[in-house]
CSV table of C-alpha atoms in Angstrom, one decimal:
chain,number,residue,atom,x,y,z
A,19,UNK,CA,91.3,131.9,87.1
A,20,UNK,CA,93.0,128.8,88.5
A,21,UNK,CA,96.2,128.6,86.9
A,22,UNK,CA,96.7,132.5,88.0
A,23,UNK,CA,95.5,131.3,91.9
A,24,UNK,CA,98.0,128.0,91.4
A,25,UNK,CA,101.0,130.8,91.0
A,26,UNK,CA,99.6,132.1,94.3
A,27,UNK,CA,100.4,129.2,96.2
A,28,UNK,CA,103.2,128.0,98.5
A,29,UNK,CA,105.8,126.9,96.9
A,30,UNK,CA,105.4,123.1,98.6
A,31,UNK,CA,101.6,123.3,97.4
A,32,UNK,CA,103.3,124.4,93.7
A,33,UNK,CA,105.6,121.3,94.1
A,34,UNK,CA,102.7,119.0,95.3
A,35,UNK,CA,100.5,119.7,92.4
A,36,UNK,CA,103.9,120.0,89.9
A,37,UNK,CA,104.4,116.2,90.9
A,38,UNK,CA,100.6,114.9,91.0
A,39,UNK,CA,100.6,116.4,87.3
A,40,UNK,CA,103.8,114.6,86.1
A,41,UNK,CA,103.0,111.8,87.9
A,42,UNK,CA,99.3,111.2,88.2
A,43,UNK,CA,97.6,109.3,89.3
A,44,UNK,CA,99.7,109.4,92.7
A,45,UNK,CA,99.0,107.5,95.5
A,46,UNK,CA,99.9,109.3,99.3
A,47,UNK,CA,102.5,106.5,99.7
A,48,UNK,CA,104.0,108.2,96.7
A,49,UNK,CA,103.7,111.7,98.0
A,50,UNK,CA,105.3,111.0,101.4
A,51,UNK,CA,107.8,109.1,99.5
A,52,UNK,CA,108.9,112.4,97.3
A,53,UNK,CA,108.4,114.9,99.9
A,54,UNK,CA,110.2,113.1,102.7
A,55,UNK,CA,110.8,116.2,104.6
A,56,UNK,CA,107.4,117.1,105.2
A,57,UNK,CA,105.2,115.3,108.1
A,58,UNK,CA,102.2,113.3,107.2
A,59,UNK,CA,100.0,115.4,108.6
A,60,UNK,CA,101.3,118.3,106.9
A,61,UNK,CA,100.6,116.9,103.6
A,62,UNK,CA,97.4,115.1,104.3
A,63,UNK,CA,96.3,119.1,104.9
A,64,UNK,CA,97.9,120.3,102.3
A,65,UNK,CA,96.4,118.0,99.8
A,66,UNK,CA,92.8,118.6,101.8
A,67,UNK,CA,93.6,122.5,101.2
A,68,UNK,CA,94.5,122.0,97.4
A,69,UNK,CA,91.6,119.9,96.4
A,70,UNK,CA,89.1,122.3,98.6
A,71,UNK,CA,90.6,124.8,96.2
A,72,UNK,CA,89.6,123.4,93.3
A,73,UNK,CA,93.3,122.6,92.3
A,74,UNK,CA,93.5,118.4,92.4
A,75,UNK,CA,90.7,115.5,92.7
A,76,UNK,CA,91.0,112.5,95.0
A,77,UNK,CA,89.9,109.4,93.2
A,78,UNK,CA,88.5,106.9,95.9
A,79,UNK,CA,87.9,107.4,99.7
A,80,UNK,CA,90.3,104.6,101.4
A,81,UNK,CA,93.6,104.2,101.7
A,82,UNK,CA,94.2,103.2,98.2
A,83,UNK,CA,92.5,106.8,97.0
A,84,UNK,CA,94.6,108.1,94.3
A,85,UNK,CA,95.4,112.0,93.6
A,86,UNK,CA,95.2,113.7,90.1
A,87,UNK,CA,95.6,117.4,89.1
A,88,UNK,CA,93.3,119.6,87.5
A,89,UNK,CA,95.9,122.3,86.8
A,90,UNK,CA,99.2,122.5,85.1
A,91,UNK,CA,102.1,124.3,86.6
């Protein structure tokens, strides 16, 4: 099921959906904002990963796309 795949994660995916939930709806400026340590392009494929996976949904297709999850961790 998809909370048992969720626990399967990396930890930084865990995190990313953790904050989308507590958060949501999150913006990417938000993101990058929280997880400061992590390049851009590192999260853009993280979040492409974890919505592929069934795990959050992208509201919108330009820059102001918003980020919710469809999980809780």
């Amino acid at each position: 099921d998809l909370q048992a795949r969720a626990l399967s994660l990396s930890p930084r995916r865990q995190e990313l959906i953790a904050t989308i939930r507590t958060h949501q709806p999150v913006s990417f400026d938000y993101l990058v904002r929280n997880f400061r340590g992590v390049a851009i392009g590192t999260l853009h494929y993280d979040l492409q990963q974890l919505i592929r996976g069934g795990f959050i949904r992208k509201l919108g297709i330009t820059r102001g796309a918003l980020y919710e999850s469809l999980v809780a961790l």
